[in-house]
Coordinates of C-alpha atoms and ligand atoms in Angstrom, one line a residue:
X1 CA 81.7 -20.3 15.1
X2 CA 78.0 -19.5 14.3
X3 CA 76.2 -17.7 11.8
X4 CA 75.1 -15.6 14.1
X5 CA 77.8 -14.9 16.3
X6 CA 80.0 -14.0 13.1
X7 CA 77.4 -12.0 11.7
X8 CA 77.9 -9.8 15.6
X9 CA 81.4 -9.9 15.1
X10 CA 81.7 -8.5 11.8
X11 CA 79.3 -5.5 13.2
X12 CA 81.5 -5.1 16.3
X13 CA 84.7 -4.8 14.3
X14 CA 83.3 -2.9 11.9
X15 CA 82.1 -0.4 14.9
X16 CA 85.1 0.0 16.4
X17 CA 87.2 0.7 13.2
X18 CA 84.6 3.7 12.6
X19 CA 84.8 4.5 16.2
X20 CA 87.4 6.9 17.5
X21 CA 86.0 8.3 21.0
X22 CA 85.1 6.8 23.9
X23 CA 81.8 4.7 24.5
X24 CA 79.9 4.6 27.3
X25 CA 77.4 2.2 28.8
X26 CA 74.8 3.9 30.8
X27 CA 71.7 3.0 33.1
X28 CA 73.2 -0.1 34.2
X29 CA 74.2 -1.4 37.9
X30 CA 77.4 -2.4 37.6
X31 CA 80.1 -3.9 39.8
X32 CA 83.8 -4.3 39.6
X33 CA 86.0 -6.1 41.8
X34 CA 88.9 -3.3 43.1
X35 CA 91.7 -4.4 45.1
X36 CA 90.1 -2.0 48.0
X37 CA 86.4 -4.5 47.3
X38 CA 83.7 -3.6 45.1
X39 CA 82.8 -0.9 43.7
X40 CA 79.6 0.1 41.6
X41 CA 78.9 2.1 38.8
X42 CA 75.7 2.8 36.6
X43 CA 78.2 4.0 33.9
X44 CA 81.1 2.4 32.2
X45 CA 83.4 4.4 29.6
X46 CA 85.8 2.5 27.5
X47 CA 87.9 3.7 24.4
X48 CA 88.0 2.7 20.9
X49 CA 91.0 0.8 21.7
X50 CA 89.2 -1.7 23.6
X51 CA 90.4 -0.4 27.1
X52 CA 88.7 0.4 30.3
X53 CA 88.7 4.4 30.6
X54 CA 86.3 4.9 33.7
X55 CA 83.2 3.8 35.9
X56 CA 81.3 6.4 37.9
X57 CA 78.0 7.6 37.9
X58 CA 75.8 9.9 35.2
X59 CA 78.1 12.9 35.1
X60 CA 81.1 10.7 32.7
X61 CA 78.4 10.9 29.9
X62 CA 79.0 15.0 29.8
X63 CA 82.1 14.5 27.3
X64 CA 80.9 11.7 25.3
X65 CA 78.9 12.4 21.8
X66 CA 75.4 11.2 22.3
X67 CA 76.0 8.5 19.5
X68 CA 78.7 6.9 21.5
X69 CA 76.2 6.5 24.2
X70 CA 74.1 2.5 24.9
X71 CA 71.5 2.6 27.3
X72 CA 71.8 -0.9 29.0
X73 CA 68.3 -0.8 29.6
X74 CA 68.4 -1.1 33.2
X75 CA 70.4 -4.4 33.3
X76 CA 73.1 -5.1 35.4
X77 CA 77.1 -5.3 34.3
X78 CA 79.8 -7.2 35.5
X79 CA 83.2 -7.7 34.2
X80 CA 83.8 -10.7 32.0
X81 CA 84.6 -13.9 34.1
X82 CA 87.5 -15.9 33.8
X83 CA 87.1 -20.1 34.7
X84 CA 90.4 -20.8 35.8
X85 CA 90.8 -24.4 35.3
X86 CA 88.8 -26.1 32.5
X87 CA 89.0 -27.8 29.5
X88 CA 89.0 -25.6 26.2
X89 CA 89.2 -28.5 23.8
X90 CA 87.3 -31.1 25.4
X91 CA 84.4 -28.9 25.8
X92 CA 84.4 -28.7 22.1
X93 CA 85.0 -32.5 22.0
X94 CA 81.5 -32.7 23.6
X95 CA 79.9 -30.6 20.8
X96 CA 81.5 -33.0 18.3
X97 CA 81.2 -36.3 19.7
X98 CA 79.1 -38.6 21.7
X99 CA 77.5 -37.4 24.7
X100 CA 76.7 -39.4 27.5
X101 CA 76.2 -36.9 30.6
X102 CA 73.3 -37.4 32.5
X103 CA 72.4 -41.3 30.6
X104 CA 70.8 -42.8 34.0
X105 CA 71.2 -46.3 32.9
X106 CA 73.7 -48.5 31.0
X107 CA 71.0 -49.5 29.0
X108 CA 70.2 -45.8 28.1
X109 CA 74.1 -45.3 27.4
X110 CA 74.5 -48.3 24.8
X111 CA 71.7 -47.5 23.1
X112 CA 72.8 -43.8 22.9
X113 CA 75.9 -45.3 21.5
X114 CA 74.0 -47.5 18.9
X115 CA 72.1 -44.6 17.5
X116 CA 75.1 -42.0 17.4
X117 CA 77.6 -44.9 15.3
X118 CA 74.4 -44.9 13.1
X119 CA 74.7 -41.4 12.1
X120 CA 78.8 -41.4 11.9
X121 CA 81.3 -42.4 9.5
X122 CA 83.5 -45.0 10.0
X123 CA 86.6 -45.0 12.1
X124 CA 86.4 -44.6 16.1
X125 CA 83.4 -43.8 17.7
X126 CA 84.6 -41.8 20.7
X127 CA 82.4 -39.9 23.5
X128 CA 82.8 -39.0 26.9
X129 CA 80.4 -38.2 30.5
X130 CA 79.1 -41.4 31.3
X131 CA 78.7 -42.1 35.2
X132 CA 77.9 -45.2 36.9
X133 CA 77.2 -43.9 40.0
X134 CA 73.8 -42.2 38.6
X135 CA 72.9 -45.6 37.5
X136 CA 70.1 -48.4 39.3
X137 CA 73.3 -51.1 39.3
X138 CA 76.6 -48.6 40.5
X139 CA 79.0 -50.7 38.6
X140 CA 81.5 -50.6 36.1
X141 CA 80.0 -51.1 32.3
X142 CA 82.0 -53.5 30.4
X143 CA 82.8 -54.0 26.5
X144 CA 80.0 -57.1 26.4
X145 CA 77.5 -54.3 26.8
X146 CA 78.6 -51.9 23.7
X147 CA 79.9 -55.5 21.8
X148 CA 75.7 -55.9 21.3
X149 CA 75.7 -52.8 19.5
X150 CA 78.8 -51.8 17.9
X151 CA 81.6 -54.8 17.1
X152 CA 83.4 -54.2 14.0
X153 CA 84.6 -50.3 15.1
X154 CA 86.3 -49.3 18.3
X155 CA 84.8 -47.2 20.7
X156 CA 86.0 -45.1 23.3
X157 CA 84.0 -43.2 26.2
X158 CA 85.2 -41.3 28.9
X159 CA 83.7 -41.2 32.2
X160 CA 82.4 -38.1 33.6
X161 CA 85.8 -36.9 35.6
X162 CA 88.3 -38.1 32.7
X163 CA 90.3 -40.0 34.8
X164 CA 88.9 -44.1 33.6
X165 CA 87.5 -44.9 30.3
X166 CA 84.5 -47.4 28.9
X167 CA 85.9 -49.4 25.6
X168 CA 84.2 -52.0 23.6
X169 CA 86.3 -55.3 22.3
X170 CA 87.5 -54.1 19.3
X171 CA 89.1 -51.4 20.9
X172 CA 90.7 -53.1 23.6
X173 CA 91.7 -55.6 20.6
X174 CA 93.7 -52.7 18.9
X175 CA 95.4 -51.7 22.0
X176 CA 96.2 -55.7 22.1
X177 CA 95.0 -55.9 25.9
X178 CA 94.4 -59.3 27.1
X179 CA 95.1 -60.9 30.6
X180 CA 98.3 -60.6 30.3
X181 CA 99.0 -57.0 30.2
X182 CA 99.8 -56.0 33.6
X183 CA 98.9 -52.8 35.1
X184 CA 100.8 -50.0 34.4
X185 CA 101.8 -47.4 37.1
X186 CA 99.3 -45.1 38.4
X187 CA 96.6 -47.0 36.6
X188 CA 94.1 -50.0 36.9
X189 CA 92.8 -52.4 34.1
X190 CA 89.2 -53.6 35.6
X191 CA 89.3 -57.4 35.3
X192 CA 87.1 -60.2 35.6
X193 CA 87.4 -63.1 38.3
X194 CA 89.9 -64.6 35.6
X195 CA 91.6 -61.2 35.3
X196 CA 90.0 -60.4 31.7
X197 CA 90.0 -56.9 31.3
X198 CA 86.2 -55.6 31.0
X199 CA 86.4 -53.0 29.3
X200 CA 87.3 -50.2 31.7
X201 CA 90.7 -48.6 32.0
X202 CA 91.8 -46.4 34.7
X203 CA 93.7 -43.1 34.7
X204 CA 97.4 -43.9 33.5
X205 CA 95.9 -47.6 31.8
X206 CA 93.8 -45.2 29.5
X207 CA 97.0 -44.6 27.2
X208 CA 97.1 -47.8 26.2
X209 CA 94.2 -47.7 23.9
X210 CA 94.2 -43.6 24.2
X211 CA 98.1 -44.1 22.0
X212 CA 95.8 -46.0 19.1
X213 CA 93.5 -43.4 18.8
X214 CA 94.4 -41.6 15.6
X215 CA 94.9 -38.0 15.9
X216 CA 92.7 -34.9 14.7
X217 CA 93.6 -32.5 12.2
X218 CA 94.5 -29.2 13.0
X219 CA 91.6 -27.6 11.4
X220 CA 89.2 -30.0 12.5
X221 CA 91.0 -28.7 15.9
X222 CA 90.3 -25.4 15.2
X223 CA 86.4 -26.0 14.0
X224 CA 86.5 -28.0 17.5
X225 CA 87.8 -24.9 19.7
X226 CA 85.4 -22.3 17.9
X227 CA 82.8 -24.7 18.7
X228 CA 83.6 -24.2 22.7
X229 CA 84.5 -21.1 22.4
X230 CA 81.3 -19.7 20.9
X231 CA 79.4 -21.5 23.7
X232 CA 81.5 -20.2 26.4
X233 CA 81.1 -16.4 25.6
X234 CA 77.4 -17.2 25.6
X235 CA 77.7 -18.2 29.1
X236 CA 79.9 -14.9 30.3
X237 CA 83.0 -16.4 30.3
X238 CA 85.4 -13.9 28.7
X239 CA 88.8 -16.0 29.9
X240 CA 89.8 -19.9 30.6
X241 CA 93.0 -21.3 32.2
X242 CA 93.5 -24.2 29.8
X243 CA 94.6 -26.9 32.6
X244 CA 96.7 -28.7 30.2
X245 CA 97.2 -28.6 26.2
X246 CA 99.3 -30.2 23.9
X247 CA 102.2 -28.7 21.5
X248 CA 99.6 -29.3 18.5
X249 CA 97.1 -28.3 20.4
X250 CA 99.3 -24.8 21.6
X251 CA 100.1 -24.5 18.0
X252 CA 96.2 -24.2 17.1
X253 CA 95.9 -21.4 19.2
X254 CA 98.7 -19.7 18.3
X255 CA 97.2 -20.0 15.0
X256 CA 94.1 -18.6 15.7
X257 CA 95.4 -15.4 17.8
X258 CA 97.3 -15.0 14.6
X259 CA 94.4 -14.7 12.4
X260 CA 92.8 -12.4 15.2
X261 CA 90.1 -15.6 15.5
X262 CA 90.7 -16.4 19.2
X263 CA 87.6 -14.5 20.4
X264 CA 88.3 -15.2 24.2
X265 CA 91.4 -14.9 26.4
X266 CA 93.4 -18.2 26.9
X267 CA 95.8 -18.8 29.7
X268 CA 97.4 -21.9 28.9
X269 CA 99.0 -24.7 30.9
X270 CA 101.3 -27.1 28.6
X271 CA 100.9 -30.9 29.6
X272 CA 103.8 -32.2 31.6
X273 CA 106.9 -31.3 31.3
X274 CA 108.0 -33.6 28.7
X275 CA 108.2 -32.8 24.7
X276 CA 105.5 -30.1 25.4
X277 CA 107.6 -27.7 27.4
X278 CA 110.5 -28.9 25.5
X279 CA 108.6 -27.0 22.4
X280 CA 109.0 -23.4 24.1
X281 CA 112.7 -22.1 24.9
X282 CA 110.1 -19.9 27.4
X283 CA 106.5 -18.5 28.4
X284 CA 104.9 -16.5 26.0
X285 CA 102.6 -13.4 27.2
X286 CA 100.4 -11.2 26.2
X287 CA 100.3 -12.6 22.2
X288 CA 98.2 -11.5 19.9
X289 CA 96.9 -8.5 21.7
X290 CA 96.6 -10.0 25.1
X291 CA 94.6 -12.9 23.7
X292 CA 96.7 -16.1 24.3
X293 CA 99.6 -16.5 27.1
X294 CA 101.2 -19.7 27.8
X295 CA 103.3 -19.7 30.5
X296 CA 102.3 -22.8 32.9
X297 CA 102.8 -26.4 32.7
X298 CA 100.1 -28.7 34.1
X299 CA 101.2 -31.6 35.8
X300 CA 99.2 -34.7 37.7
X301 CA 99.9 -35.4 41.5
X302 CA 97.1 -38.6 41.9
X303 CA 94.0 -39.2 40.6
X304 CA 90.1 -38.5 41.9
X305 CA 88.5 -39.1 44.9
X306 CA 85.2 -41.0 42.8
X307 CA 87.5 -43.5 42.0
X308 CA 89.5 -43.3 44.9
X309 CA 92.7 -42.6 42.4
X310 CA 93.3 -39.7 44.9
X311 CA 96.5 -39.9 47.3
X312 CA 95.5 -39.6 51.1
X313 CA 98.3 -39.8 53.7
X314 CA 95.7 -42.9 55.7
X315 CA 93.4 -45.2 53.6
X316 CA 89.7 -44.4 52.7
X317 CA 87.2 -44.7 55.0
X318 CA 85.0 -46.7 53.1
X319 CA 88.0 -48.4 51.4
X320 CA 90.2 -49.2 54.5
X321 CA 92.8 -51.2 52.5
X322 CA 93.2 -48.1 49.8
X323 CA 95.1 -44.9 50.2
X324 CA 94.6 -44.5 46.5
X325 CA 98.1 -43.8 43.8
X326 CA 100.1 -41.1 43.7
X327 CA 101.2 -40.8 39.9
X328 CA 105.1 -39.8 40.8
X329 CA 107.5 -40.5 43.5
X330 CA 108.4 -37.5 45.7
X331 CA 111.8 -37.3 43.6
X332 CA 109.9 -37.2 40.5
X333 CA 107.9 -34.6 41.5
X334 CA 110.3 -32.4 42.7
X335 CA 112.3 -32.7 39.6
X336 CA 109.6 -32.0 37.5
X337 CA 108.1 -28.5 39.4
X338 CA 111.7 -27.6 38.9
X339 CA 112.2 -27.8 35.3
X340 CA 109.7 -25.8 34.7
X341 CA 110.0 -22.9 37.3
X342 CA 113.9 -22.8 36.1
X343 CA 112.5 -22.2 32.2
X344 CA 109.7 -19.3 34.1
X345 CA 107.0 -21.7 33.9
X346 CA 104.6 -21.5 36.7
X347 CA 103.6 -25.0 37.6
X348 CA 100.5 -25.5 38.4
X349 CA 99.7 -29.3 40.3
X350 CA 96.7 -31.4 40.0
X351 CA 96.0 -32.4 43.4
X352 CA 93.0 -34.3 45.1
X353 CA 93.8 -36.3 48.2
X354 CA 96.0 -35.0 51.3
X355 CA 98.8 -36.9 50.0
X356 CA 98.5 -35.3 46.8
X357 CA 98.5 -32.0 48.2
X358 CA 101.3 -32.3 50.6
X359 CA 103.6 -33.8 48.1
X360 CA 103.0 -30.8 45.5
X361 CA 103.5 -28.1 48.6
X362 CA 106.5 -30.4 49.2
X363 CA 107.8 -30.0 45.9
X364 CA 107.2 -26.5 45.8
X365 CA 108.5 -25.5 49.0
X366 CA 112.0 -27.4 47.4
X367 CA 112.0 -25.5 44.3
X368 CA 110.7 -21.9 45.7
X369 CA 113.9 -22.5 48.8
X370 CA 110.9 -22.4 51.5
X371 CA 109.6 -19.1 50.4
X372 CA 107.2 -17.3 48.1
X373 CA 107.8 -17.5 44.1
X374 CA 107.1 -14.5 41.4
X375 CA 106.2 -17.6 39.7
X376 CA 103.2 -18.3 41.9
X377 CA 102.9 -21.8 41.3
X378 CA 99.5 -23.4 41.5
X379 CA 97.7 -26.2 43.3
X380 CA 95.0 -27.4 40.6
X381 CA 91.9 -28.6 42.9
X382 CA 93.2 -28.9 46.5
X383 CA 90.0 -31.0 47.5
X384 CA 90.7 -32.7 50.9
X385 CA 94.1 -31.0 52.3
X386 CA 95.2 -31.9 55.8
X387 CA 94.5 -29.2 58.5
X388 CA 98.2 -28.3 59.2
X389 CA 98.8 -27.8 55.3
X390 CA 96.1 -25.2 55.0
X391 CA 98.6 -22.0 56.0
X392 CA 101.6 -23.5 53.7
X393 CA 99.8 -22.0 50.7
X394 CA 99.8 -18.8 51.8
X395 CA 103.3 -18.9 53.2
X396 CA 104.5 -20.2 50.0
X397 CA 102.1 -17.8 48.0
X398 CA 100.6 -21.3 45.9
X399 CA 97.4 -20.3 44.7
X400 CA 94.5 -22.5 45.9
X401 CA 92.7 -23.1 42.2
X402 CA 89.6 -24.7 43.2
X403 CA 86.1 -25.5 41.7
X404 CA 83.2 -24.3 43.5
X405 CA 81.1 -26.5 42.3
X406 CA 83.0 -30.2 42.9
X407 CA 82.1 -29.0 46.9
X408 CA 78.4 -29.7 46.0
X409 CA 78.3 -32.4 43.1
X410 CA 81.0 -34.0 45.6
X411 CA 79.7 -33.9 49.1
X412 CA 77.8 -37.2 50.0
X413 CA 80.9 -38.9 47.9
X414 CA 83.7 -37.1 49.5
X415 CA 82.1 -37.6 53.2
X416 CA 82.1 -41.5 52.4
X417 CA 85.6 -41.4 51.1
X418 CA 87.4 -39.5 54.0
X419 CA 85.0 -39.3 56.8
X420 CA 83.7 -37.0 59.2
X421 CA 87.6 -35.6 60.2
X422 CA 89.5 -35.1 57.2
X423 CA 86.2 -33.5 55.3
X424 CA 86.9 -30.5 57.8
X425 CA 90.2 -30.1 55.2
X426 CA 87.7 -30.7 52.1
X427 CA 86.7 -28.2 50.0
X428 CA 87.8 -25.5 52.6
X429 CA 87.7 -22.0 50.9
X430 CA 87.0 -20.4 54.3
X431 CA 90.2 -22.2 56.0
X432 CA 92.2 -21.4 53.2
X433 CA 91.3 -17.9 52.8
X434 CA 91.6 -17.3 56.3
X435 CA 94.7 -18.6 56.3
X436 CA 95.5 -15.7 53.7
X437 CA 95.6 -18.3 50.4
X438 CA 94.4 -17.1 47.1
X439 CA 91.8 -18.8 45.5
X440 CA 91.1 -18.3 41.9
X441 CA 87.6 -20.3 40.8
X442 CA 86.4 -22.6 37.9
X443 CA 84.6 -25.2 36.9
X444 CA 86.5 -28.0 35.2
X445 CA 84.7 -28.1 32.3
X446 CA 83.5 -30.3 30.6
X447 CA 84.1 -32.2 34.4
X448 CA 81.4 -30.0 35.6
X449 CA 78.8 -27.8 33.1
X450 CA 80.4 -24.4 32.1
X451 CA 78.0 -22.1 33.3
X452 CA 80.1 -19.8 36.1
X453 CA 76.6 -18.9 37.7
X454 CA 76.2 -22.2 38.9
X455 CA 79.8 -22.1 40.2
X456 CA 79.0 -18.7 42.1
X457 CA 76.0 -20.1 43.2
X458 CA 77.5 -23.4 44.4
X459 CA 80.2 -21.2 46.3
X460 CA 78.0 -19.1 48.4
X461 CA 75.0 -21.1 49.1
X462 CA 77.3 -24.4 49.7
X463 CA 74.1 -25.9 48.1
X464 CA 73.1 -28.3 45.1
X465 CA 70.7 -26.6 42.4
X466 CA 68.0 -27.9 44.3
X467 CA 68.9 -26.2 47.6
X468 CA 69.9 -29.2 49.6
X469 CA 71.3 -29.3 51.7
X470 CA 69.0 -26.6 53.9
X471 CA 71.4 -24.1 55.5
X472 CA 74.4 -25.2 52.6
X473 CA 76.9 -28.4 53.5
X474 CA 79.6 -27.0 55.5
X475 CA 78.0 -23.5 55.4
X476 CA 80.6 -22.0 57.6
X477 CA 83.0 -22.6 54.3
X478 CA 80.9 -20.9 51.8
X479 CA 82.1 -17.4 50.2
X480 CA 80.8 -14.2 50.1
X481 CA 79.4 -12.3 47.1
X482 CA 82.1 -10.6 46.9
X483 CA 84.9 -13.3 47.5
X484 CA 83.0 -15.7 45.3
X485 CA 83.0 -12.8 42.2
X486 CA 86.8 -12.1 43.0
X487 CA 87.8 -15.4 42.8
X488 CA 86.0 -15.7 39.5
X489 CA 87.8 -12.5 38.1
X490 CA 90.5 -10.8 40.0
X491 CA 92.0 -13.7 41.8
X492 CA 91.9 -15.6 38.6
X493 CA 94.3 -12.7 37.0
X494 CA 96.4 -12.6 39.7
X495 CA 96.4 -16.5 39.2
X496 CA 98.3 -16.0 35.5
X497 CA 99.8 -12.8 36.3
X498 CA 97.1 -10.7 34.3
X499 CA 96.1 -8.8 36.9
X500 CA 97.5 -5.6 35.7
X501 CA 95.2 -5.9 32.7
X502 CA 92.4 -7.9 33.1
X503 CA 90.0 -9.1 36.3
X504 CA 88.2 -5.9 37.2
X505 CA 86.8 -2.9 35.2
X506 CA 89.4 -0.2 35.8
X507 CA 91.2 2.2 33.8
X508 CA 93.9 0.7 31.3
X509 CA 92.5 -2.6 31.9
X510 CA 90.5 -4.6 28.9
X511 CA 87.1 -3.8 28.4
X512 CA 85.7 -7.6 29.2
X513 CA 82.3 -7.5 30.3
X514 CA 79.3 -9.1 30.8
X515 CA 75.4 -7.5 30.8
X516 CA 73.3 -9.9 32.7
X517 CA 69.7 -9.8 33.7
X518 CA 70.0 -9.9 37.4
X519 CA 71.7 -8.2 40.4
X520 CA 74.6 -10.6 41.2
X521 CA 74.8 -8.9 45.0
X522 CA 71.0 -8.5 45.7
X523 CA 68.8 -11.2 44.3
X524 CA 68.4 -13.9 46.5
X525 CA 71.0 -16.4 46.9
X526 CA 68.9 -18.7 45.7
X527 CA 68.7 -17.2 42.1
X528 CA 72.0 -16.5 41.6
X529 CA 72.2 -19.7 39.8
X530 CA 69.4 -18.7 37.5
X531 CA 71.1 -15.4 36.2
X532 CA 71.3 -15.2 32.4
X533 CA 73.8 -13.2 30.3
X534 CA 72.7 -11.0 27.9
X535 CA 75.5 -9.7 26.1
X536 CA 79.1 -10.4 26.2
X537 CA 82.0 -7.6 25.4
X538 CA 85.7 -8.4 25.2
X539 CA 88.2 -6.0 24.3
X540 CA 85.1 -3.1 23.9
X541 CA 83.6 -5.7 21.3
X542 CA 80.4 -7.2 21.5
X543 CA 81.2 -10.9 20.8
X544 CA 77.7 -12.6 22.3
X545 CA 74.4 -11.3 22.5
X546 CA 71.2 -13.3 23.5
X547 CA 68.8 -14.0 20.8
X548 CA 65.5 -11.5 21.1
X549 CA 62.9 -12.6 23.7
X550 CA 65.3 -14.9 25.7
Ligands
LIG601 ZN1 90.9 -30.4 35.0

């Protein structure tokens, strides 16, 4: 956490201790999601216990003390936004560690690497982002290429989606991979001619180097999450979905809610359903104040379509011997949504191809007996999903949890992949919510950048942040306003069962909010990108506020 940002905590609390009657924001355009659509306001009223008491219009401020009253200057308000599937820690990680995200050349990358073992202590340099398809030669890097710069300590990047990693000798030394270490299941050592690995490792073949990597501290785990935190308040976001955290890592949170420190709302999803649900006897909700809740289990179906990990039901198109790897067999799958849905675990399913999909609708339609579950289990992505599977979520009630965003950092790849058909099943919010699905937004962080603007943006232009394509790719699948802001607040509580207290600005509910510069529903699309936010409130606390000028 920053100077700064503690310094504006400190006031806040010490604010609300004093504070005993109700505050109200005024001269503001505000909206709230409602179930009925949105509504607006130029005045929200919340109490000293952090809680939502009303929005209206001019006439709430008559029974409010005039000290108790912040002009919002003529901004505009929305209510805090929740990203429902990112990556809490790993975001962090990128603060902490090497950063390769936008390098446009292997040449740029290793010497980004050179510089950044210069600066560090010893032990293993790991970093994450790099992309070879941004770069003049679109191939694999290998460990020759980091061996010129760093030999004698092991290094470790990710690429941009997390799912294959870049290693230099010495670490593929440690993990003792040579030519004879045969692929494991679900994964892909890249190999030379002779069948030398080269340095990149592929989805499930990243835990054989990943398992030598020695593991973090829990305070240098917590100075790692108040790291990502701090940046994601500054960017609106008031709640993430954790798509996938360990025991130690649950246990850090649970930590930090304890000590009140948790200064966002986390929704957590346990990795697998192996030692880390094992851990809880059940879900936990609602702890320390409403901060933490972890009551999912994240679980992979297949891989990504980049790397054509992702499970289709008929090969690529531009790969026509490659239907890509599902990580489990049916059985497996089945067996594994219904350990956890029998603990009261909702389940949610990372899921790319249309194989992947219709094995984890599959599965759920097994363990839900062919109907909707209170649990409302989850489908984490649903990128490319056959036609006919589109109505099963909403006849099973699986929540669609999808990331505006891939659609348009995606689209020339995912064309290539499945081709002109299938692509009518990609990225189909309109298909799905026509088809009565809920969808509940985010970015995949650090996947994608956190902002949620560019996510809203990305959901109803259908359009990269330079407006291309003209008229939005697939335009006839972008969102509304409204839908898009829903999905980013509403839907997601309703997502993680929250959404009897958080999602919208309505009586009894938390006081998360946002105070941006711009109006969300009448700026041009084309700005919606560009908003900023200005403050950031959770719980009726002011946790974020842009420095003076910005
Ligand atoms: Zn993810």
């Amino acid at each position: 956490m920053t100077k700064a940002s503690r310094f504006l905590i400190a006031l806040a609390s010490l604010w609300t201790l004093t504070a005993t009657a109700d505050t109200a924001i005024h001269n503001v355009t505000g909206y709230t999601p409602t179930a009925d659509g949105i509504r607006g306001f130029s005045v929200l009223v919340f109490g000293a216990d952090g809680r939502v008491v009303a929005t209206g219009d001019e006439t709430l401020l008559a029974g409010i003390p005039e000290d108790e009253h912040i002009d919002g200057g003529g901004m505009f308000v929305l209510p805090g936004l929740t990203d429902a599937h990112a990556h809490v820690y790993s975001q962090g990680f990128l603060g902490v560690s090497l950063n390769l995200l936008g390098s446009p050349s292997v040449e740029d990358a290793v010497q980004s690497i050179k510089a950044f073992a210069e600066q560090r202590r010893a032990g293993w340099i790991l970093g994450r982002g790099w992309n070879q398809v941004l770069w003049p030669v679109k191939e694999f890097p290998t460990a020759a290429d980091i061996d010129a710069v760093v030999s004698d300590r092991p290094v470790w990047l990710r690429r941009i989606d997390g799912h294959a990693a870049w290693a230099n000798s010495k670490a593929l030394d440690i993990a003792g991979i040579d030519a004879d270490t045969p692929d494991p299941v679900g994964g892909k050592i890249i190999r030379d001619a002779n069948g030398k690995a080269t340095g990149v490792l592929v989805d499930t073949a990243m835990a054989l180097v990943e398992e030598h990597i020695p593991e973090p501290t829990q305070s240098e785990m917590r100075e790692t999450y108040e790291v990502a935190v701090d940046s994601l308040l500054a960017l609106g976001i008031t709640g993430v979905h954790d798509a996938g955290i360990s025991k130690t890592e649950a246990e850090v949170y649970l930590s930090m809610a304890d000590d009140g420190e948790l200064g966002m709302r986390i929704y957590a999803m346990l990795s697998d359903t192996g030692p880390n649900l094992d851990a809880f006897p059940e879900p936990i909700r609602g702890y320390g104040n409403d901060r933490l809740d972890i009551a999912a289990v994240k679980i992979y179906s297949d891989g990504a379509l980049g790397s054509r990990g992702a499970a289709m039901i008929e090969p690529y198109d531009d790969d026509p011997e490659n239907r890509g790897l599902p990580f489990h067999t049916q059985q497996q799958l089945d067996g594994f949504v219904q350990k956890a849905n029998r603990k009261g675990f909702q389940v949610g399913v990372h899921a790319i191809g249309d194989l992947g999909n219709r094995m984890v609708l599959d599965a759920f339609e097994r363990a839900q007996g062919g109907k909707p579950s209170p649990l409302r289990n989850r489908v984490e992505h649903a990128q490319i999903i056959a036609l006919d599977d589109i109505p099963r979520f909403s006849e099973l009630g699986v929540i669609a949890s999808m990331q505006p965003i891939h659609a348009t950092s995606d689209m020339n790849m995912a064309e290539d992949r499945v081709g002109p058909d299938r692509i009518r099943g990609g990225y189909a919010w309109r298909r799905l919510l026509d088809a009565g699905a809920v969808i509940a937004s985010g970015s995949d962080f650090p996947v994608e950048l956190p902002n949620p603007f560019l996510g809203l943006y990305a959901a109803v232009t259908r359009q990269d942040r330079a407006g291309m394509p003209e008229g939005g790719w697939y335009p006839d699948q972008a969102l509304s306003r409204a839908e898009a802001l829903h999905s980013y607040t509403l839907a997601a509580a309703y997502a993680a069962h929250q959404e009897d207290r958080l999602g919208s600005l309505e009586p009894g509910k938390w006081a998360d909010f946002i105070v941006v510069d711009r109006d969300y529903f009448e700026s041009p699309a084309s700005e919606i990108d560009d908003i900023q936010v200005l403050q950031t409130w959770v719980g009726g606390r002011l946790v974020y506020e842009a420095p003076a000028g910005e």
